[in-house]
Short mmCIF file of C-alpha atoms and ligand atoms in Angstrom, two decimals:
data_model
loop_
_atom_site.label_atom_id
_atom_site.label_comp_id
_atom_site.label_asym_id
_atom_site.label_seq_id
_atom_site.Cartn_x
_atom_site.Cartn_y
_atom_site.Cartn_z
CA UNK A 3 83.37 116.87 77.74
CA UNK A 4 85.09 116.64 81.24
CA UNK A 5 83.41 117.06 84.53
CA UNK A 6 85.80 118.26 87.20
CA UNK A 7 84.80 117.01 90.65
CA UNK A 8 85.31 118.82 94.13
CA UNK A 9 84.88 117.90 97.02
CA UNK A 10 84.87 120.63 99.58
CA UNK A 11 84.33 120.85 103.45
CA UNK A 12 84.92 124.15 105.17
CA UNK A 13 86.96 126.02 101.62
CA UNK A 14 85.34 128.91 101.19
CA UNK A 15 88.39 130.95 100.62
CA UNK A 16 89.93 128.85 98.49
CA UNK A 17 86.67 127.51 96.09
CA UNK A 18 86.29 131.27 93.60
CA UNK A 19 89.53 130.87 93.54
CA UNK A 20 90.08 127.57 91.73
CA UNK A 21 86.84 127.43 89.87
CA UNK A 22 88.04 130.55 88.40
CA UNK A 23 91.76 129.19 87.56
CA UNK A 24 90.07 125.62 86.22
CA UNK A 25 87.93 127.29 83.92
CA UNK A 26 91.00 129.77 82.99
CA UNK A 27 93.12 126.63 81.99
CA UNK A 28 90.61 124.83 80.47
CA UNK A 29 89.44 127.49 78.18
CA UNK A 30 89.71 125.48 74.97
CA UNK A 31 87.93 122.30 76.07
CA UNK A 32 84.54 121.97 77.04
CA UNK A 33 84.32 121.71 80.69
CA UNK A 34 82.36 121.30 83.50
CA UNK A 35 83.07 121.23 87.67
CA UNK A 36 80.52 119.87 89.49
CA UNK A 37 81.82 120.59 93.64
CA UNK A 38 79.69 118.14 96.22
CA UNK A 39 80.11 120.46 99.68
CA UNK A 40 78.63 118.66 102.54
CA UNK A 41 77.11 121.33 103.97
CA UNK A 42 79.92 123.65 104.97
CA UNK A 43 79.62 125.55 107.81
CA UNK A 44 81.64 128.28 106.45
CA UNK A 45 78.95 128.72 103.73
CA UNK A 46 81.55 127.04 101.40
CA UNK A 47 78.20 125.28 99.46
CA UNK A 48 76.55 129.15 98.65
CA UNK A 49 79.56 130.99 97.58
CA UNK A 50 80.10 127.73 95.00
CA UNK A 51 75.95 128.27 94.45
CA UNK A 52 76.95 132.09 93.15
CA UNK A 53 79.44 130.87 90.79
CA UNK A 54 77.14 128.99 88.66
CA UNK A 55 76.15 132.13 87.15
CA UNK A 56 79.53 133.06 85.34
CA UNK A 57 80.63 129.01 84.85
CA UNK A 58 79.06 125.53 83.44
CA UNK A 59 79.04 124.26 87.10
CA UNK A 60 76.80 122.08 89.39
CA UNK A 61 76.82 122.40 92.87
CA UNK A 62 75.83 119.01 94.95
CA UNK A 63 75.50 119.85 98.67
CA UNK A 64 74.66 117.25 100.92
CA UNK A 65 72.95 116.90 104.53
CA UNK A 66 76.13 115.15 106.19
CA UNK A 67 79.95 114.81 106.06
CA UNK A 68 80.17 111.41 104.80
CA UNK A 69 83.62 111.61 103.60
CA UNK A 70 86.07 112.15 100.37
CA UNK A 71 85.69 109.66 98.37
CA UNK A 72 81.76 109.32 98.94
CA UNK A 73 81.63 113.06 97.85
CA UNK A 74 83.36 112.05 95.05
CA UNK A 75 81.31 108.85 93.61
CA UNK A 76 78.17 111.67 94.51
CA UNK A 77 79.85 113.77 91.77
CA UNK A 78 80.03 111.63 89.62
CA UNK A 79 77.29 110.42 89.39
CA UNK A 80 75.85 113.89 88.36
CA UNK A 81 78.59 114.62 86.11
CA UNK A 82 78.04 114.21 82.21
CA UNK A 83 81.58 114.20 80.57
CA UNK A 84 83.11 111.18 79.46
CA UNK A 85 86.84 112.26 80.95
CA UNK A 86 86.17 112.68 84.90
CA UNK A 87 88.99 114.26 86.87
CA UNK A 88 89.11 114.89 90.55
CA UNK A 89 91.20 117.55 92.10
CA UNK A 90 91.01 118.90 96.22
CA UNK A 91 89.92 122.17 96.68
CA UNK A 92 92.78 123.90 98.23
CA UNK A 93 95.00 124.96 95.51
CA UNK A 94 97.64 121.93 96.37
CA UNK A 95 96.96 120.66 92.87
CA UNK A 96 97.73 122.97 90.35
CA UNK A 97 94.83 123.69 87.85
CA UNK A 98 98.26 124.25 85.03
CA UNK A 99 98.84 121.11 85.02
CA UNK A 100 95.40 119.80 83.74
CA UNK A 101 95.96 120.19 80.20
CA UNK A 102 99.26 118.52 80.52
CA UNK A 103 97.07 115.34 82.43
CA UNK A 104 94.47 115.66 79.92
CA UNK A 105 96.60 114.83 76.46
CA UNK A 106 97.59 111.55 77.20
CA UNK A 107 93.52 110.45 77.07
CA UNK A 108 92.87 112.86 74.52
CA UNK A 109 95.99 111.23 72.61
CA UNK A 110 94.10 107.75 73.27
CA UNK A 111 97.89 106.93 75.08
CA UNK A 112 96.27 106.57 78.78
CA UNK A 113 93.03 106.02 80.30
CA UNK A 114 94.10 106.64 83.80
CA UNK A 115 96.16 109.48 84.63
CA UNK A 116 97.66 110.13 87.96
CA UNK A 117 99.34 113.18 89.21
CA UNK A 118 102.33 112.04 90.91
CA UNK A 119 104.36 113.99 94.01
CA UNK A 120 106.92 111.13 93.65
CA UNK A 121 107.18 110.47 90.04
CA UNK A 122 110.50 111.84 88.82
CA UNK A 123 110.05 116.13 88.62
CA UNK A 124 107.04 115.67 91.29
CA UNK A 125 107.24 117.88 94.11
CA UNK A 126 105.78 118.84 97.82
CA UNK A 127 106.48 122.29 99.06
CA UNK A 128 106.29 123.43 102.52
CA UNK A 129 105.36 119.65 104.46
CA UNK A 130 105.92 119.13 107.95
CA UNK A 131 108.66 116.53 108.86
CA UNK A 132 105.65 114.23 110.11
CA UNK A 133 103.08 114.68 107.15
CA UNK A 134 106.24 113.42 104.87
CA UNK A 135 106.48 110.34 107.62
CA UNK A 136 102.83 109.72 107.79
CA UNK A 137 102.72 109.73 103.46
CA UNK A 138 105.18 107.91 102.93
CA UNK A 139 104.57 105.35 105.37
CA UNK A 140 100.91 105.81 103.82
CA UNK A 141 102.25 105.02 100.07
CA UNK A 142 105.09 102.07 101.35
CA UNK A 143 101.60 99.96 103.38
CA UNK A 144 99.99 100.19 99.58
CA UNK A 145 103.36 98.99 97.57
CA UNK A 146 101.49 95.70 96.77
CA UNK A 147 98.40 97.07 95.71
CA UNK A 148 99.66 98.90 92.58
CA UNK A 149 102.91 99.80 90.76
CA UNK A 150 102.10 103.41 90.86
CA UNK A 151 104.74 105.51 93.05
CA UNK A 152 101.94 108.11 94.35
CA UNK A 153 98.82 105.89 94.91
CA UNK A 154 97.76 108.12 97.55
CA UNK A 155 97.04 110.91 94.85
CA UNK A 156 94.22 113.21 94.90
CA UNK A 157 94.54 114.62 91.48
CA UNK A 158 93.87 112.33 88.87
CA UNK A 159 91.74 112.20 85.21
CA UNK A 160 90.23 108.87 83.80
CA UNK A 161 88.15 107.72 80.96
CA UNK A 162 84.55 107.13 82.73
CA UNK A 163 83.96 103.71 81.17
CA UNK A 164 87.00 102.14 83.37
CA UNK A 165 84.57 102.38 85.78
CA UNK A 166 81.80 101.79 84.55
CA UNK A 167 80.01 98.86 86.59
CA UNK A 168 82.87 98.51 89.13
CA UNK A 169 81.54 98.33 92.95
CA UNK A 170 84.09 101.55 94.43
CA UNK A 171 83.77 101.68 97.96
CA UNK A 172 82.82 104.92 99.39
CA UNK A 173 84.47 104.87 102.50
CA UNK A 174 87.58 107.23 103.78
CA UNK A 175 90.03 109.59 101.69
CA UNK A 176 91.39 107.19 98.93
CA UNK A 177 89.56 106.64 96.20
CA UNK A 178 92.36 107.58 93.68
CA UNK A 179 93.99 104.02 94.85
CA UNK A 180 90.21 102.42 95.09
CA UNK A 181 90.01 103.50 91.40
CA UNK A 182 93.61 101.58 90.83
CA UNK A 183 93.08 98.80 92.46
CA UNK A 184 89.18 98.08 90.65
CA UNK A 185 89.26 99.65 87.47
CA UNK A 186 89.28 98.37 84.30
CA UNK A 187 92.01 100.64 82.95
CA UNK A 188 94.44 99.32 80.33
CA UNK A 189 97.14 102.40 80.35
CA UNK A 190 97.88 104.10 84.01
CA UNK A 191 100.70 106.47 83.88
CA UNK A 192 101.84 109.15 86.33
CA UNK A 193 102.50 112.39 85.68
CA UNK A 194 104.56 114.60 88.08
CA UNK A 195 103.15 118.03 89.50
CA UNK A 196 103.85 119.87 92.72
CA UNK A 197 102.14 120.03 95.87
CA UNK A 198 101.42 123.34 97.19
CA UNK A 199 100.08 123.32 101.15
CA UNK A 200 97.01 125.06 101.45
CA UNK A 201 96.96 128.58 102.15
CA UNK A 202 93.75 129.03 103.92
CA UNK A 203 91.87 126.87 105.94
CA UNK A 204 92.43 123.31 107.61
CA UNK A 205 93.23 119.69 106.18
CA UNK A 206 90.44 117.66 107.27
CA UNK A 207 92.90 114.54 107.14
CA UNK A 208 92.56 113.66 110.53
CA UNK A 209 92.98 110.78 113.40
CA UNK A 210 89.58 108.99 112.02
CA UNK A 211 90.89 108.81 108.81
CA UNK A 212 94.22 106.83 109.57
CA UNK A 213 92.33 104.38 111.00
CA UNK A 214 89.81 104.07 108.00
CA UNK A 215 92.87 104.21 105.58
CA UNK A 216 94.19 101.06 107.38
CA UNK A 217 90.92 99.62 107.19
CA UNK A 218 90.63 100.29 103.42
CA UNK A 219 93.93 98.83 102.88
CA UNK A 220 92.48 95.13 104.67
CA UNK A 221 89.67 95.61 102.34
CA UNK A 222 91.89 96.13 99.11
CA UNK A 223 94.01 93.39 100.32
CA UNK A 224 91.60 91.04 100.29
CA UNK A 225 90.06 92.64 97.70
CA UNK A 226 93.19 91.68 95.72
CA UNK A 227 93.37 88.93 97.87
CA UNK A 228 95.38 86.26 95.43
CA UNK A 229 98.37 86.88 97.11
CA UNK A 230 97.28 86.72 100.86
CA UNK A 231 95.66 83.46 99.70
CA UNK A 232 99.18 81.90 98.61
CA UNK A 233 100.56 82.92 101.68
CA UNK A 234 97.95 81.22 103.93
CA UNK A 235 98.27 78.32 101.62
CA UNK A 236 102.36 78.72 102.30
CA UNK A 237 101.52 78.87 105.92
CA UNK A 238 99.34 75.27 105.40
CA UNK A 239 102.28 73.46 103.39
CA UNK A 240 104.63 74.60 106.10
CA UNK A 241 102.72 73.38 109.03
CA UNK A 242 102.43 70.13 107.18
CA UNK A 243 106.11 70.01 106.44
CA UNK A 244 106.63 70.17 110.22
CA UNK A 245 104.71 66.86 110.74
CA UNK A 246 106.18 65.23 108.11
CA UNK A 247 109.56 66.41 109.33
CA UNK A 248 108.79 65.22 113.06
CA UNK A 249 107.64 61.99 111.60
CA UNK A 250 110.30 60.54 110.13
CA UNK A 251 112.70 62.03 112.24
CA UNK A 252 110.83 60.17 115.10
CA UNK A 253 111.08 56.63 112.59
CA UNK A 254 114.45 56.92 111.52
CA UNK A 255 115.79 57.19 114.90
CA UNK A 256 112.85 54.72 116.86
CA UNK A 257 112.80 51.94 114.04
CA UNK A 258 116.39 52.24 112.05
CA UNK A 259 118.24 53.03 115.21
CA UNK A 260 120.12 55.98 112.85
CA UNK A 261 122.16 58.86 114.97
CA UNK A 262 119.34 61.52 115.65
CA UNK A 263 121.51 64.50 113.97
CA UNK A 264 121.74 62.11 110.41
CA UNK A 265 118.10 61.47 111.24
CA UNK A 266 117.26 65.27 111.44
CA UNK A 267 119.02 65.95 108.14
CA UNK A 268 117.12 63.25 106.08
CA UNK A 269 114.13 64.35 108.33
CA UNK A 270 114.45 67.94 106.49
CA UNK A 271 115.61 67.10 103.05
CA UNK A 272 112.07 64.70 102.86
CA UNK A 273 110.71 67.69 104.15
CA UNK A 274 111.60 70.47 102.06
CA UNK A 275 110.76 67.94 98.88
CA UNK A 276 106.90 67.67 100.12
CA UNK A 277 106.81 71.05 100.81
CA UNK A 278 108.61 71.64 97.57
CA UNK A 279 106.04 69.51 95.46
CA UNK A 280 102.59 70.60 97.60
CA UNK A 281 103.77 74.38 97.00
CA UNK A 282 104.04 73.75 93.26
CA UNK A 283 100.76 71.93 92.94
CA UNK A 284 98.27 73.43 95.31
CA UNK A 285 99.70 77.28 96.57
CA UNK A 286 101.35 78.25 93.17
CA UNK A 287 99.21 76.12 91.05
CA UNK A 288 101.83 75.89 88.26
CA UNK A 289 101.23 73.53 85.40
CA UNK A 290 104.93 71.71 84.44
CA UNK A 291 105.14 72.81 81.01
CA UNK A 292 108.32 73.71 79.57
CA UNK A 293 109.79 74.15 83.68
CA UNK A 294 112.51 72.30 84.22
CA UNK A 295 111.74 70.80 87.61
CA UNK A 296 115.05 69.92 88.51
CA UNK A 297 116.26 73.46 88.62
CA UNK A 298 112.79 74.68 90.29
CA UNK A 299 113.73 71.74 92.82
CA UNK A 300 117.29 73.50 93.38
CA UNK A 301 116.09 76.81 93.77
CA UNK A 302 113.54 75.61 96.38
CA UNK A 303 116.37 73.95 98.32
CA UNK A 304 118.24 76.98 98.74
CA UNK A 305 115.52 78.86 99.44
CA UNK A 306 114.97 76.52 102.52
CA UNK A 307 118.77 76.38 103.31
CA UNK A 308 118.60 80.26 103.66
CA UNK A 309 115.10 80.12 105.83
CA UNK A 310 116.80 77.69 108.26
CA UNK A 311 120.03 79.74 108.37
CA UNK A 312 118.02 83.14 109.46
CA UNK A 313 115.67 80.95 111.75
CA UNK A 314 118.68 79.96 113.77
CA UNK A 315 120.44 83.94 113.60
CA UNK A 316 116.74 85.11 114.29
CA UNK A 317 116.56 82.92 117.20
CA UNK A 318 120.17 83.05 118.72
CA UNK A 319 119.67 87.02 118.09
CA UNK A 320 116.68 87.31 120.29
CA UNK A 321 117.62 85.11 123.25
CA UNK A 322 121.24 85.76 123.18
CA UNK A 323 120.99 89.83 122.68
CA UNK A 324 117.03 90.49 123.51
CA UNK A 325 116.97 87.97 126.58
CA UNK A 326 113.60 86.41 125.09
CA UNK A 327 112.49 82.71 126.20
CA UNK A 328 113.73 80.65 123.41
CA UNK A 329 110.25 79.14 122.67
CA UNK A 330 109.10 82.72 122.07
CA UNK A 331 111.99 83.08 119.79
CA UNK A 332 111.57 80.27 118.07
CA UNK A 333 107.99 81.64 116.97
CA UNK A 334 109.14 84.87 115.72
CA UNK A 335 112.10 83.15 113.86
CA UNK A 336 109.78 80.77 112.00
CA UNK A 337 107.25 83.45 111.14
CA UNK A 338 110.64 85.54 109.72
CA UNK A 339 112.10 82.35 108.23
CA UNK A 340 108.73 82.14 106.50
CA UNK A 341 108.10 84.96 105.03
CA UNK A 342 111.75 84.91 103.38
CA UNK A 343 110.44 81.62 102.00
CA UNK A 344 107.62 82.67 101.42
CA UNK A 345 109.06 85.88 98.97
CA UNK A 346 111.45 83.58 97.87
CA UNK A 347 109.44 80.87 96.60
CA UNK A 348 107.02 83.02 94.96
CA UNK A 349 108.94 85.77 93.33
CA UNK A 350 112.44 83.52 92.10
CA UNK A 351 111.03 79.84 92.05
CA UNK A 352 107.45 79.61 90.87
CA UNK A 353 107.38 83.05 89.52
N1 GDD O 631 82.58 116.89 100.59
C1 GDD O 631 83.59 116.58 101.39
N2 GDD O 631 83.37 115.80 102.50
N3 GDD O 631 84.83 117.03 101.10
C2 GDD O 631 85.85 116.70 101.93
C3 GDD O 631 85.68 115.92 103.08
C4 GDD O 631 84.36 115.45 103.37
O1 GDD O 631 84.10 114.75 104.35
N4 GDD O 631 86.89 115.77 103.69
C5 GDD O 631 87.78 116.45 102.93
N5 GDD O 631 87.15 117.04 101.89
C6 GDD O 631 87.74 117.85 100.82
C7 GDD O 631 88.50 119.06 101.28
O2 GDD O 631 87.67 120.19 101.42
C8 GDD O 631 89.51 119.24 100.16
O3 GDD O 631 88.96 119.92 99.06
C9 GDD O 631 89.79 117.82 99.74
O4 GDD O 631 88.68 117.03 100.17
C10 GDD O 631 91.08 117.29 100.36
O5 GDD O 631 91.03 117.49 101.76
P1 GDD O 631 92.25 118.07 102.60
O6 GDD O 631 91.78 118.22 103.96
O7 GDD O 631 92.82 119.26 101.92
O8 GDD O 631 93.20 116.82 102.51
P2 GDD O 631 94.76 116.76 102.56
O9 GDD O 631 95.41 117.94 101.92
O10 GDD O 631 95.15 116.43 103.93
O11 GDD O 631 94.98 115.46 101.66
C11 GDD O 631 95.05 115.59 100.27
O12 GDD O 631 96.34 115.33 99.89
C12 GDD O 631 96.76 114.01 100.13
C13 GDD O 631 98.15 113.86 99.67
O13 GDD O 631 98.90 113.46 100.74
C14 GDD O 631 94.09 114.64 99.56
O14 GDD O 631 94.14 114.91 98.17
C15 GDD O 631 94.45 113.22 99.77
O15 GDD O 631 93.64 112.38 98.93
C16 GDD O 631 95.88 113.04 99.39
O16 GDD O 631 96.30 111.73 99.69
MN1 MN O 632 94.77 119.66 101.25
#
């Protein structure tokens, strides 16, 4: 069976509506929609509570408006199939394009399937210049997260066991990409469909939930966190690679009387080689086998060569053309310098 969860706030125009075209395109599968209203004030909750009459459908309402994605994890919990899906109320996602969503998990070829607005033959009709802005700038902040081009979906069907005994967070609007970044799926694929702007009523997307999207992301992030950890570990080898840097640019030039410019060059190829054997032993954690090191070393080198090189554009840029105080500039230069190092080193050298 698969239980079709709702959530609704304030829809009662649109809910007859799409029970009646769910059940319509579902007619050969056994189906059931269970809609968790938090107490509309519209009376969404009792129009959904005359429905059950004519269709296999629960109706959850609950005291407060606690969110999406909490009124979602409510559903499920009450629902019985084995295939949940979750779709918005509005009409935006299209109930012909279940069946299509379904096969793959029927087919045993997915057990995650994601309606996709940006997936090749996706779609959004009728979107303000800003709501385009404000989702993709939503979908480009979540780019590490997932592979998935429309992880901000709404409309998606899984297999119930993927999660099964996984903590979701119930907070904010996104618990398609909550699902994605914690479940235990094997297969994900997207599927494209069209979005369709609501024709009655508000979106409830709204100042509050920006801000709890950006807090989401923090907790995915570290959620996920392998990759911030590297880069704070980067951060560590870098700071020592400084010191060491300083230090025997400060002996070569005190206690072997060397030119300070010859110094400075030794001072960063001894450097670079710390930094290049710390990064490969602690941050990266790679075991040698079957890497040739020499090459790795290479690699690493021009990585740095190309760090140093934007440092000094970075920093002639901003106090030349930005009038900044050069110590200032320095800062943001190593922070950009580091991050291209940083992307460099893990995704060509020690990937
Ligand atoms: N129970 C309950 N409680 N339902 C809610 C709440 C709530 O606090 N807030 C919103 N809903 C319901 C709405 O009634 C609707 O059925 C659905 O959740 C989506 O809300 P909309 O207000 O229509 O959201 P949207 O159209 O701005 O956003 C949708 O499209 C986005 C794509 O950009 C959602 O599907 C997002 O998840 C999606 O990212
Ligand atoms: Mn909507």
């Amino acid at each position: 069976m698969i239980s079709i969860v709702i959530p609704t706030y304030n829809e009662k125009e649109n809910i007859e509506k799409l029970i009646e075209k769910i059940f319509d395109a579902c007619r050969n599968i056994e189906t059931e929609v269970v809609v968790v209203d938090d107490n509309s004030p519209d009376g969404t909750g009792q129009v959904a509570e005359k429905l059950k009459e004519k269709y296999n459908l629960h109706v959850l309402i609950r005291k407060n408006k606690t969110g999406l994605s909490s009124a979602v994890l409510d559903g499920f919990k009450i629902a019985k199939g084995d295939i949940f899906g979750v779709m918005d109320a509005d009409l935006s996602h299209p109930p012909d394009a279940i069946q299509v969503m379904l096969k793959p998990i029927i087919d045993g070829k997915a057990d995650f399937v994601i309606g996709s607005r940006y997936a090749k033959g996706g779609n959004i009709e009728n979107w303000s210049v800003k709501r385009k802005i404000v989702s993709k700038g939503a979908t480009f902040l979540a780019k590490p997260l997932t592979r998935i081009d429309d992880p901000m979906s709404g409309f998606f069907f899984l297999k119930k066991e993927i999660i099964n005994h996984v903590n979701l967070n119930p907070k904010g609007y996104k618990i398609g990409l909550e699902i994605l970044v914690k479940g235990r799926y094997r297969n994900v694929i997207e599927l494209p469909y069209t979005f369709r702007d609501r024709k009655h009523g508000k979106s409830k997307l709204n100042f509050k939930e920006y801000k709890n999207y950006l807090l989401h992301l923090l907790m995915l992030y570290s959620y996920k966190k392998s990759i911030f950890h590297q880069f704070f570990k980067f951060c560590i080898v870098g700071g020592i690679g400084v010191l060491v840097n300083i230090c025997v640019l400060y002996s070569l030039v005190e206690f072997l009387y060397l030119w300070y410019m010859f110094a400075a060059v030794v001072a960063f190829v001894v450097a670079v080689s710390s930094n290049f054997v710390l990064n490969k032993i602690w941050t990266f954690k790679e075991k040698s086998k079957g890497i040739k090191v020499a090459g790795q070393y290479s690699k690493f080198f021009i990585v740095c060569i190309i760090g140093l090189l934007i440092n000094l554009g970075v920093l002639y840029i901003l106090v030349q053309y930005g009038n900044m105080w050069y110590v200032l500039a320095q800062l943001v230069a190593i922070g950009v310098a580091t991050l291209n190092n940083f992307v460099g080193s893990k995704f060509w050298v020690f990937k």
